């Protein structure tokens, strides 16, 4: 199926984290500008200003290199993120090489807190909230060790809250992006599969089903041995129509997936069957949709086999107050009194099992209205939840 393959290639080749990586690296470069301006403003207070500029130059080189690699994924990102943690910690520790105790104990480290946050953000995007919080804790502890400042005065030193908040927020954003991407990929693939199956169903309907219907009608008109052929053609037409309706629902890996029941019912339309459904999607759990479609297929099968060669059937789907109502009516010969009981006694379970049994399993009701010579009408009511009442 070319359509399905195209969708699979398009969605699996993209990285849901790419926008986050690019935004975070833009933030890295912005924080580098702030760190350089802070360096220019404070360098006169350092005991080793020349070394401090060398370290700031290394900071700038690493900022550009890591931004390029992480945004484009030219190397395994986990390696770059681990290197990011080590380099940031080393630069924070180097503060003691360029400043005295009175300076570094009361101010930011050489790489500012804002710039050091980039390591936390990278860990959060790659490993989620746990990785982000873990990196934030490590950076907070290193900052406290370097500045010899362990206290709970968050008003005067907000390093830990800033780092932990950034790790948590970006980690949650990364997880959300991945989940959304996966849901979009599954939805696109499901839509492509459904579209392809509907296309095949239309081709089968325009070809095989119409030929089988023609064979059935002409065989019944000719009579004699041709009537047996007509009956076989009618049975195969119904069986093929049921198969198409079942295939209209993608087999989801997740139980309880939601599908549009209209797709299953519309595949059962033919020259002798009219199907009317609401304009808006009627979304129910997949097992409810399949069972409801099987009920309709069985009822239409009985119309094909017993209502007469010229009989037409009409299917109406309604969605009313959390309840699905399906009406299946035909203008055929109707069912003689006692015929259903006799059929069940003979072991023919089309009505008792395929219709009544399925509807009961869904927690619904099925009402049959028929008179000999006046056609039949089924009214099927099924709750959306699809469970026993």
mmCIF file of C-alpha atoms in Angstrom:
data_model
loop_
_atom_site.group_PDB
_atom_site.id
_atom_site.type_symbol
_atom_site.label_atom_id
_atom_site.label_comp_id
_atom_site.label_asym_id
_atom_site.label_seq_id
_atom_site.Cartn_x
_atom_site.Cartn_y
_atom_site.Cartn_z
ATOM 1 C CA UNK A 1 0.000 0.000 0.000
ATOM 2 C CA UNK A 2 1.896 3.075 -1.162
ATOM 3 C CA UNK A 3 -0.185 5.490 0.895
ATOM 4 C CA UNK A 4 0.570 3.694 4.164
ATOM 5 C CA UNK A 5 4.298 3.440 3.419
ATOM 6 C CA UNK A 6 4.500 7.124 2.590
ATOM 7 C CA UNK A 7 2.888 8.128 5.889
ATOM 8 C CA UNK A 8 5.107 5.763 7.876
ATOM 9 C CA UNK A 9 8.276 7.158 6.312
ATOM 10 C CA UNK A 10 7.266 10.774 6.811
ATOM 11 C CA UNK A 11 6.427 10.484 10.492
ATOM 12 C CA UNK A 12 9.040 8.072 11.779
ATOM 13 C CA UNK A 13 11.889 9.983 10.127
ATOM 14 C CA UNK A 14 11.162 13.127 12.182
ATOM 15 C CA UNK A 15 12.318 13.666 15.764
ATOM 16 C CA UNK A 16 9.617 15.052 18.075
ATOM 17 C CA UNK A 17 12.330 16.683 20.217
ATOM 18 C CA UNK A 18 13.936 18.620 17.352
ATOM 19 C CA UNK A 19 11.992 21.873 17.989
ATOM 20 C CA UNK A 20 12.935 21.701 21.677
ATOM 21 C CA UNK A 21 16.597 21.131 20.858
ATOM 22 C CA UNK A 22 16.692 24.059 18.473
ATOM 23 C CA UNK A 23 14.949 26.381 20.914
ATOM 24 C CA UNK A 24 17.230 25.305 23.770
ATOM 25 C CA UNK A 25 20.348 25.956 21.715
ATOM 26 C CA UNK A 26 19.061 29.413 20.809
ATOM 27 C CA UNK A 27 18.620 29.951 24.555
ATOM 28 C CA UNK A 28 22.205 28.711 25.063
ATOM 29 C CA UNK A 29 23.597 31.355 22.739
ATOM 30 C CA UNK A 30 21.515 34.083 24.403
ATOM 31 C CA UNK A 31 22.778 33.065 27.846
ATOM 32 C CA UNK A 32 26.320 33.104 26.475
ATOM 33 C CA UNK A 33 25.904 36.784 25.618
ATOM 34 C CA UNK A 34 24.756 37.414 29.187
ATOM 35 C CA UNK A 35 27.703 35.437 30.609
ATOM 36 C CA UNK A 36 30.187 37.422 28.519
ATOM 37 C CA UNK A 37 28.638 40.735 29.570
ATOM 38 C CA UNK A 38 28.792 39.588 33.222
ATOM 39 C CA UNK A 39 32.447 38.689 32.716
ATOM 40 C CA UNK A 40 33.203 42.111 31.280
ATOM 41 C CA UNK A 41 31.501 43.797 34.203
ATOM 42 C CA UNK A 42 33.224 41.736 36.929
ATOM 43 C CA UNK A 43 36.662 40.853 35.523
ATOM 44 C CA UNK A 44 38.380 43.640 37.487
ATOM 45 C CA UNK A 45 37.422 41.847 40.705
ATOM 46 C CA UNK A 46 39.199 38.626 39.764
ATOM 47 C CA UNK A 47 42.649 37.753 41.031
ATOM 48 C CA UNK A 48 43.493 36.120 37.692
ATOM 49 C CA UNK A 49 41.626 38.079 34.984
ATOM 50 C CA UNK A 50 43.660 36.675 32.078
ATOM 51 C CA UNK A 51 42.742 33.089 32.969
ATOM 52 C CA UNK A 52 39.110 34.116 33.406
ATOM 53 C CA UNK A 53 39.019 35.353 29.797
ATOM 54 C CA UNK A 54 40.549 32.075 28.619
ATOM 55 C CA UNK A 55 37.821 30.174 30.449
ATOM 56 C CA UNK A 56 35.102 32.415 29.006
ATOM 57 C CA UNK A 57 36.552 31.787 25.526
ATOM 58 C CA UNK A 58 36.298 28.032 26.160
ATOM 59 C CA UNK A 59 32.727 28.587 27.280
ATOM 60 C CA UNK A 60 31.961 30.368 24.021
ATOM 61 C CA UNK A 61 33.574 27.640 21.904
ATOM 62 C CA UNK A 62 31.668 24.913 23.688
ATOM 63 C CA UNK A 63 28.392 26.850 23.434
ATOM 64 C CA UNK A 64 28.707 27.120 19.662
ATOM 65 C CA UNK A 65 29.866 23.546 19.144
ATOM 66 C CA UNK A 66 27.235 21.959 21.390
ATOM 67 C CA UNK A 67 24.469 24.121 19.917
ATOM 68 C CA UNK A 68 25.388 22.988 16.416
ATOM 69 C CA UNK A 69 25.695 19.297 17.317
ATOM 70 C CA UNK A 70 22.570 19.079 19.490
ATOM 71 C CA UNK A 71 20.296 20.981 17.110
ATOM 72 C CA UNK A 72 21.333 18.840 14.128
ATOM 73 C CA UNK A 73 22.010 15.519 15.922
ATOM 74 C CA UNK A 74 25.264 14.983 14.011
ATOM 75 C CA UNK A 75 26.524 12.910 16.968
ATOM 76 C CA UNK A 76 24.647 10.743 19.492
ATOM 77 C CA UNK A 77 23.024 13.330 21.702
ATOM 78 C CA UNK A 78 23.599 11.426 24.928
ATOM 79 C CA UNK A 79 27.353 11.796 24.445
ATOM 80 C CA UNK A 80 27.078 15.558 23.954
ATOM 81 C CA UNK A 81 24.741 15.938 26.936
ATOM 82 C CA UNK A 82 27.105 14.008 29.201
ATOM 83 C CA UNK A 83 30.000 16.158 27.985
ATOM 84 C CA UNK A 84 27.860 19.207 28.674
ATOM 85 C CA UNK A 85 27.417 18.170 32.310
ATOM 86 C CA UNK A 86 31.157 17.606 32.794
ATOM 87 C CA UNK A 87 32.249 20.837 31.089
ATOM 88 C CA UNK A 88 29.757 22.982 33.003
ATOM 89 C CA UNK A 89 30.826 21.441 36.313
ATOM 90 C CA UNK A 90 34.503 22.018 35.434
ATOM 91 C CA UNK A 91 33.892 25.651 34.491
ATOM 92 C CA UNK A 92 31.946 26.234 37.705
ATOM 93 C CA UNK A 93 34.796 24.734 39.727
ATOM 94 C CA UNK A 94 37.314 26.943 37.886
ATOM 95 C CA UNK A 95 35.772 29.958 39.604
ATOM 96 C CA UNK A 96 38.123 29.332 42.544
ATOM 97 C CA UNK A 97 41.093 29.690 40.200
ATOM 98 C CA UNK A 98 40.221 33.211 39.136
ATOM 99 C CA UNK A 99 38.540 34.761 42.213
ATOM 100 C CA UNK A 100 39.161 34.937 45.944
ATOM 101 C CA UNK A 101 36.862 33.677 48.680
ATOM 102 C CA UNK A 102 35.225 37.016 49.389
ATOM 103 C CA UNK A 103 34.151 37.248 45.770
ATOM 104 C CA UNK A 104 33.032 33.743 44.821
ATOM 105 C CA UNK A 105 31.241 33.051 48.119
ATOM 106 C CA UNK A 106 28.779 35.877 47.607
ATOM 107 C CA UNK A 107 28.294 35.945 43.825
ATOM 108 C CA UNK A 108 27.662 33.735 40.822
ATOM 109 C CA UNK A 109 30.256 31.318 39.558
ATOM 110 C CA UNK A 110 32.330 32.215 36.507
ATOM 111 C CA UNK A 111 29.805 30.562 34.177
ATOM 112 C CA UNK A 112 26.647 32.313 35.316
ATOM 113 C CA UNK A 113 23.726 30.347 36.731
ATOM 114 C CA UNK A 114 21.713 31.229 33.642
ATOM 115 C CA UNK A 115 24.353 29.718 31.339
ATOM 116 C CA UNK A 116 24.781 26.628 33.541
ATOM 117 C CA UNK A 117 21.039 26.016 33.191
ATOM 118 C CA UNK A 118 21.704 24.841 29.612
ATOM 119 C CA UNK A 119 23.191 21.588 30.887
ATOM 120 C CA UNK A 120 20.053 20.967 32.936
ATOM 121 C CA UNK A 121 17.811 21.758 29.971
ATOM 122 C CA UNK A 122 19.716 19.350 27.699
ATOM 123 C CA UNK A 123 19.425 16.547 30.248
ATOM 124 C CA UNK A 124 15.707 17.234 30.661
ATOM 125 C CA UNK A 125 15.010 17.107 26.914
ATOM 126 C CA UNK A 126 16.999 13.904 26.475
ATOM 127 C CA UNK A 127 15.965 11.993 29.601
ATOM 128 C CA UNK A 128 12.714 13.627 30.676
ATOM 129 C CA UNK A 129 11.837 15.179 34.053
ATOM 130 C CA UNK A 130 13.875 12.668 36.052
ATOM 131 C CA UNK A 131 17.019 13.446 34.070
ATOM 132 C CA UNK A 132 16.345 17.179 34.273
ATOM 133 C CA UNK A 133 15.807 17.149 38.029
ATOM 134 C CA UNK A 134 18.883 14.941 38.561
ATOM 135 C CA UNK A 135 21.037 17.332 36.552
ATOM 136 C CA UNK A 136 19.554 20.294 38.435
ATOM 137 C CA UNK A 137 20.402 18.705 41.775
ATOM 138 C CA UNK A 138 23.989 18.014 40.677
ATOM 139 C CA UNK A 139 24.497 21.567 39.384
ATOM 140 C CA UNK A 140 22.992 23.030 42.564
ATOM 141 C CA UNK A 141 25.285 20.963 44.776
ATOM 142 C CA UNK A 142 28.353 21.879 42.697
ATOM 143 C CA UNK A 143 27.437 25.566 42.880
ATOM 144 C CA UNK A 144 27.053 25.345 46.658
ATOM 145 C CA UNK A 145 30.381 23.507 47.019
ATOM 146 C CA UNK A 146 32.277 25.950 44.817
ATOM 147 C CA UNK A 147 30.890 28.983 46.650
ATOM 148 C CA UNK A 148 31.045 27.282 50.051
ATOM 149 C CA UNK A 149 27.425 28.200 50.606
ATOM 150 C CA UNK A 150 25.042 25.628 52.100
ATOM 151 C CA UNK A 151 21.894 27.216 53.460
ATOM 152 C CA UNK A 152 18.156 27.324 52.899
ATOM 153 C CA UNK A 153 17.933 31.057 52.256
ATOM 154 C CA UNK A 154 16.247 30.798 48.856
ATOM 155 C CA UNK A 155 15.485 34.511 48.779
ATOM 156 C CA UNK A 156 19.155 35.414 48.563
ATOM 157 C CA UNK A 157 20.272 32.410 46.482
ATOM 158 C CA UNK A 158 17.755 31.022 44.019
ATOM 159 C CA UNK A 159 20.249 28.802 42.163
ATOM 160 C CA UNK A 160 18.660 25.498 43.199
ATOM 161 C CA UNK A 161 15.031 26.530 42.553
ATOM 162 C CA UNK A 162 15.922 27.906 39.104
ATOM 163 C CA UNK A 163 17.826 24.783 38.048
ATOM 164 C CA UNK A 164 15.269 22.323 39.420
ATOM 165 C CA UNK A 165 12.344 24.214 37.907
ATOM 166 C CA UNK A 166 14.030 24.299 34.497
ATOM 167 C CA UNK A 167 14.758 20.568 34.648
ATOM 168 C CA UNK A 168 11.205 19.686 35.625
ATOM 169 C CA UNK A 169 9.506 21.988 33.113
ATOM 170 C CA UNK A 170 11.619 21.001 30.106
ATOM 171 C CA UNK A 171 11.458 17.318 31.053
ATOM 172 C CA UNK A 172 7.669 17.392 31.119
ATOM 173 C CA UNK A 173 7.619 19.297 27.822
ATOM 174 C CA UNK A 174 9.870 16.673 26.240
ATOM 175 C CA UNK A 175 7.660 13.801 27.407
ATOM 176 C CA UNK A 176 4.558 15.595 26.154
ATOM 177 C CA UNK A 177 6.159 16.191 22.754
ATOM 178 C CA UNK A 178 7.049 12.513 22.419
ATOM 179 C CA UNK A 179 3.561 11.336 23.395
ATOM 180 C CA UNK A 180 1.908 13.801 21.026
ATOM 181 C CA UNK A 181 4.196 12.749 18.198
ATOM 182 C CA UNK A 182 3.428 9.067 18.762
ATOM 183 C CA UNK A 183 -0.321 9.706 18.882
ATOM 184 C CA UNK A 184 -0.109 11.738 15.676
ATOM 185 C CA UNK A 185 1.911 9.002 13.980
ATOM 186 C CA UNK A 186 -0.614 6.338 14.969
ATOM 187 C CA UNK A 187 -3.531 8.513 13.870
ATOM 188 C CA UNK A 188 -1.934 9.267 10.495
ATOM 189 C CA UNK A 189 -1.131 5.605 9.914
ATOM 190 C CA UNK A 190 -4.641 4.551 10.936
ATOM 191 C CA UNK A 191 -6.163 7.152 8.624
ATOM 192 C CA UNK A 192 -3.989 5.985 5.746
ATOM 193 C CA UNK A 193 -4.916 2.329 6.335
ATOM 194 C CA UNK A 194 -8.605 3.194 6.547
ATOM 195 C CA UNK A 195 -8.418 5.261 3.369
ATOM 196 C CA UNK A 196 -6.717 2.434 1.505
ATOM 197 C CA UNK A 197 -9.239 -0.132 2.733
ATOM 198 C CA UNK A 198 -12.134 2.103 1.751
ATOM 199 C CA UNK A 199 -10.609 2.489 -1.699
ATOM 200 C CA UNK A 200 -10.310 -1.283 -2.056
ATOM 201 C CA UNK A 201 -13.842 -1.697 -0.731
ATOM 202 C CA UNK A 202 -15.133 0.667 -3.409
ATOM 203 C CA UNK A 203 -13.306 -1.279 -6.099
ATOM 204 C CA UNK A 204 -14.701 -4.568 -4.809
ATOM 205 C CA UNK A 205 -18.163 -3.053 -4.592
ATOM 206 C CA UNK A 206 -17.980 -1.693 -8.143
ATOM 207 C CA UNK A 207 -16.786 -5.029 -9.487
ATOM 208 C CA UNK A 208 -17.225 -8.300 -7.638
ATOM 209 C CA UNK A 209 -20.225 -7.400 -5.463
ATOM 210 C CA UNK A 210 -22.245 -6.024 -8.367
ATOM 211 C CA UNK A 211 -21.488 -9.102 -10.461
ATOM 212 C CA UNK A 212 -22.554 -11.388 -7.612
ATOM 213 C CA UNK A 213 -25.746 -9.371 -7.156
ATOM 214 C CA UNK A 214 -26.459 -9.626 -10.895
ATOM 215 C CA UNK A 215 -25.873 -13.387 -10.879
ATOM 216 C CA UNK A 216 -28.226 -13.740 -7.952
ATOM 217 C CA UNK A 217 -31.030 -11.730 -9.562
ATOM 218 C CA UNK A 218 -30.757 -13.386 -12.968
ATOM 219 C CA UNK A 219 -30.517 -16.834 -11.407
ATOM 220 C CA UNK A 220 -33.710 -16.286 -9.451
ATOM 221 C CA UNK A 221 -35.429 -15.011 -12.602
ATOM 222 C CA UNK A 222 -34.355 -18.063 -14.632
ATOM 223 C CA UNK A 223 -35.227 -20.520 -11.876
ATOM 224 C CA UNK A 224 -34.498 -24.225 -11.926
ATOM 225 C CA UNK A 225 -30.836 -25.186 -11.465
ATOM 226 C CA UNK A 226 -29.883 -21.515 -11.836
ATOM 227 C CA UNK A 227 -31.718 -20.755 -8.573
ATOM 228 C CA UNK A 228 -29.156 -22.811 -6.643
ATOM 229 C CA UNK A 229 -26.378 -20.819 -8.296
ATOM 230 C CA UNK A 230 -28.230 -17.618 -7.396
ATOM 231 C CA UNK A 231 -28.440 -18.649 -3.752
ATOM 232 C CA UNK A 232 -24.700 -19.408 -3.632
ATOM 233 C CA UNK A 233 -23.889 -16.086 -5.284
ATOM 234 C CA UNK A 234 -26.084 -14.299 -2.737
ATOM 235 C CA UNK A 235 -24.335 -16.019 0.174
ATOM 236 C CA UNK A 236 -20.905 -15.118 -1.184
ATOM 237 C CA UNK A 237 -21.981 -11.524 -1.748
ATOM 238 C CA UNK A 238 -23.066 -11.225 1.869
ATOM 239 C CA UNK A 239 -19.913 -12.928 3.153
ATOM 240 C CA UNK A 240 -17.708 -10.620 1.106
ATOM 241 C CA UNK A 241 -19.626 -7.568 2.270
ATOM 242 C CA UNK A 242 -19.192 -8.617 5.909
ATOM 243 C CA UNK A 243 -15.471 -9.131 5.352
ATOM 244 C CA UNK A 244 -15.135 -5.644 3.878
ATOM 245 C CA UNK A 245 -17.015 -4.086 6.782
ATOM 246 C CA UNK A 246 -14.796 -5.858 9.326
ATOM 247 C CA UNK A 247 -11.645 -4.738 7.535
ATOM 248 C CA UNK A 248 -12.829 -1.130 7.580
ATOM 249 C CA UNK A 249 -11.734 -0.902 11.215
ATOM 250 C CA UNK A 250 -7.945 -0.984 11.686
ATOM 251 C CA UNK A 251 -6.810 -3.571 14.203
ATOM 252 C CA UNK A 252 -5.398 -1.311 16.897
ATOM 253 C CA UNK A 253 -2.676 -2.488 19.257
ATOM 254 C CA UNK A 254 -4.527 -0.768 22.077
ATOM 255 C CA UNK A 255 -7.806 -2.235 23.323
ATOM 256 C CA UNK A 256 -10.624 0.256 23.507
ATOM 257 C CA UNK A 257 -9.415 2.358 20.588
ATOM 258 C CA UNK A 258 -11.967 4.778 19.155
ATOM 259 C CA UNK A 259 -13.258 4.473 15.568
ATOM 260 C CA UNK A 260 -15.985 5.997 13.404
ATOM 261 C CA UNK A 261 -18.793 3.451 13.097
ATOM 262 C CA UNK A 262 -20.088 5.180 9.967
ATOM 263 C CA UNK A 263 -17.193 3.742 7.953
ATOM 264 C CA UNK A 264 -18.304 0.177 8.666
ATOM 265 C CA UNK A 265 -21.948 0.775 7.855
ATOM 266 C CA UNK A 266 -21.243 2.740 4.669
ATOM 267 C CA UNK A 267 -19.292 -0.184 3.200
ATOM 268 C CA UNK A 268 -22.497 -2.242 3.281
ATOM 269 C CA UNK A 269 -24.323 0.062 0.875
ATOM 270 C CA UNK A 270 -25.158 -1.398 -2.529
ATOM 271 C CA UNK A 271 -27.650 -1.051 -5.350
ATOM 272 C CA UNK A 272 -30.191 -2.776 -3.115
ATOM 273 C CA UNK A 273 -29.121 -1.271 0.235
ATOM 274 C CA UNK A 274 -29.301 2.410 1.175
ATOM 275 C CA UNK A 275 -27.274 3.549 4.196
ATOM 276 C CA UNK A 276 -27.895 6.881 5.932
ATOM 277 C CA UNK A 277 -25.533 8.109 8.657
ATOM 278 C CA UNK A 278 -25.016 11.425 10.492
ATOM 279 C CA UNK A 279 -22.832 14.083 8.875
ATOM 280 C CA UNK A 280 -20.502 14.209 11.896
ATOM 281 C CA UNK A 281 -18.296 11.270 12.970
ATOM 282 C CA UNK A 282 -19.930 8.755 15.301
ATOM 283 C CA UNK A 283 -17.005 7.676 17.484
ATOM 284 C CA UNK A 284 -17.257 4.524 19.592
ATOM 285 C CA UNK A 285 -14.920 1.829 20.853
ATOM 286 C CA UNK A 286 -13.719 -0.466 18.086
ATOM 287 C CA UNK A 287 -15.288 -3.651 19.479
ATOM 288 C CA UNK A 288 -18.686 -1.908 19.690
ATOM 289 C CA UNK A 289 -18.349 -0.756 16.078
ATOM 290 C CA UNK A 290 -17.422 -4.242 14.842
ATOM 291 C CA UNK A 291 -20.254 -5.960 16.675
ATOM 292 C CA UNK A 292 -22.786 -3.393 15.496
ATOM 293 C CA UNK A 293 -21.585 -3.773 11.907
ATOM 294 C CA UNK A 294 -21.878 -7.557 12.191
ATOM 295 C CA UNK A 295 -25.474 -7.198 13.396
ATOM 296 C CA UNK A 296 -26.347 -5.026 10.406
ATOM 297 C CA UNK A 297 -24.569 -7.417 8.033
ATOM 298 C CA UNK A 298 -26.572 -10.353 9.382
ATOM 299 C CA UNK A 299 -29.856 -8.478 9.026
ATOM 300 C CA UNK A 300 -28.984 -7.499 5.461
ATOM 301 C CA UNK A 301 -28.013 -11.100 4.762
ATOM 302 C CA UNK A 302 -31.509 -12.181 5.766
ATOM 303 C CA UNK A 303 -32.951 -9.544 3.429
ATOM 304 C CA UNK A 304 -30.802 -10.831 0.574
ATOM 305 C CA UNK A 305 -31.764 -14.445 1.146
ATOM 306 C CA UNK A 306 -35.406 -14.258 2.204
ATOM 307 C CA UNK A 307 -37.040 -10.901 1.374
ATOM 308 C CA UNK A 308 -37.329 -11.454 -2.363
ATOM 309 C CA UNK A 309 -35.320 -10.607 -5.465
ATOM 310 C CA UNK A 310 -36.694 -7.087 -5.793
ATOM 311 C CA UNK A 311 -36.536 -6.169 -2.124
ATOM 312 C CA UNK A 312 -34.627 -3.106 -1.049
ATOM 313 C CA UNK A 313 -33.148 -2.456 2.384
ATOM 314 C CA UNK A 314 -32.644 0.816 4.231
ATOM 315 C CA UNK A 315 -30.177 1.334 7.092
ATOM 316 C CA UNK A 316 -30.389 4.416 9.313
ATOM 317 C CA UNK A 317 -27.852 5.279 12.032
ATOM 318 C CA UNK A 318 -28.751 7.805 14.741
ATOM 319 C CA UNK A 319 -26.677 9.103 17.640
ATOM 320 C CA UNK A 320 -29.050 10.199 20.412
ATOM 321 C CA UNK A 321 -28.113 11.025 24.006
ATOM 322 C CA UNK A 322 -25.250 8.586 24.354
ATOM 323 C CA UNK A 323 -27.142 5.811 22.576
ATOM 324 C CA UNK A 324 -26.699 4.460 19.061
ATOM 325 C CA UNK A 325 -29.920 3.606 17.242
ATOM 326 C CA UNK A 326 -29.720 1.555 14.068
ATOM 327 C CA UNK A 327 -32.856 0.893 12.034
ATOM 328 C CA UNK A 328 -32.766 -1.783 9.330
ATOM 329 C CA UNK A 329 -35.918 -1.859 7.215
ATOM 330 C CA UNK A 330 -36.823 -3.701 4.016
ATOM 331 C CA UNK A 331 -39.835 -3.746 1.709
ATOM 332 C CA UNK A 332 -39.757 -7.487 1.121
ATOM 333 C CA UNK A 333 -42.060 -10.360 1.915
ATOM 334 C CA UNK A 334 -41.877 -10.150 5.699
ATOM 335 C CA UNK A 335 -41.494 -13.057 8.096
ATOM 336 C CA UNK A 336 -44.425 -15.436 8.650
ATOM 337 C CA UNK A 337 -45.569 -15.925 12.241
ATOM 338 C CA UNK A 338 -43.562 -18.647 13.981
ATOM 339 C CA UNK A 339 -40.854 -18.756 11.321
ATOM 340 C CA UNK A 340 -38.075 -17.489 13.622
ATOM 341 C CA UNK A 341 -38.849 -20.048 16.312
ATOM 342 C CA UNK A 342 -38.894 -22.792 13.693
ATOM 343 C CA UNK A 343 -35.546 -21.643 12.282
ATOM 344 C CA UNK A 344 -33.959 -21.706 15.730
ATOM 345 C CA UNK A 345 -35.352 -25.184 16.342
ATOM 346 C CA UNK A 346 -33.769 -26.278 13.057
ATOM 347 C CA UNK A 347 -30.386 -25.001 14.276
ATOM 348 C CA UNK A 348 -30.333 -21.846 12.162
ATOM 349 C CA UNK A 349 -29.021 -19.222 14.571
ATOM 350 C CA UNK A 350 -28.736 -16.159 12.341
ATOM 351 C CA UNK A 351 -31.259 -14.144 14.318
ATOM 352 C CA UNK A 352 -30.897 -15.618 17.791
ATOM 353 C CA UNK A 353 -27.095 -15.576 17.894
ATOM 354 C CA UNK A 354 -25.762 -13.161 15.285
ATOM 355 C CA UNK A 355 -28.302 -10.437 16.008
ATOM 356 C CA UNK A 356 -29.905 -10.891 19.428
ATOM 357 C CA UNK A 357 -26.785 -12.403 21.013
ATOM 358 C CA UNK A 358 -24.484 -9.648 19.805
ATOM 359 C CA UNK A 359 -26.865 -6.875 20.814
ATOM 360 C CA UNK A 360 -27.307 -8.386 24.265
ATOM 361 C CA UNK A 361 -23.512 -8.619 24.714
ATOM 362 C CA UNK A 362 -23.316 -4.883 24.058
ATOM 363 C CA UNK A 363 -25.957 -4.150 26.676
ATOM 364 C CA UNK A 364 -28.523 -3.096 24.068
ATOM 365 C CA UNK A 365 -31.953 -4.098 22.839
ATOM 366 C CA UNK A 366 -33.227 -5.382 19.505
ATOM 367 C CA UNK A 367 -36.867 -5.078 18.458
ATOM 368 C CA UNK A 368 -38.244 -6.805 15.351
ATOM 369 C CA UNK A 369 -41.389 -5.521 13.677
ATOM 370 C CA UNK A 370 -42.621 -7.707 10.825
ATOM 371 C CA UNK A 371 -45.765 -8.893 9.133
ATOM 372 C CA UNK A 372 -46.011 -11.296 6.267
ATOM 373 C CA UNK A 373 -46.175 -9.309 3.044
ATOM 374 C CA UNK A 374 -45.233 -5.986 4.717
ATOM 375 C CA UNK A 375 -41.448 -6.314 5.073
ATOM 376 C CA UNK A 376 -39.445 -6.243 8.294
ATOM 377 C CA UNK A 377 -37.836 -3.610 10.481
ATOM 378 C CA UNK A 378 -35.174 -4.033 13.137
ATOM 379 C CA UNK A 379 -34.556 -1.312 15.704
ATOM 380 C CA UNK A 380 -31.210 -1.826 17.423
ATOM 381 C CA UNK A 381 -30.356 0.323 20.456
ATOM 382 C CA UNK A 382 -26.851 0.097 21.868
ATOM 383 C CA UNK A 383 -25.222 2.299 24.548
ATOM 384 C CA UNK A 384 -22.005 4.008 23.463
ATOM 385 C CA UNK A 385 -20.065 2.281 26.244
ATOM 386 C CA UNK A 386 -20.935 -1.082 24.739
ATOM 387 C CA UNK A 387 -21.203 -2.982 28.008
ATOM 388 C CA UNK A 388 -23.930 -5.064 29.561
ATOM 389 C CA UNK A 389 -26.635 -3.017 31.213
#
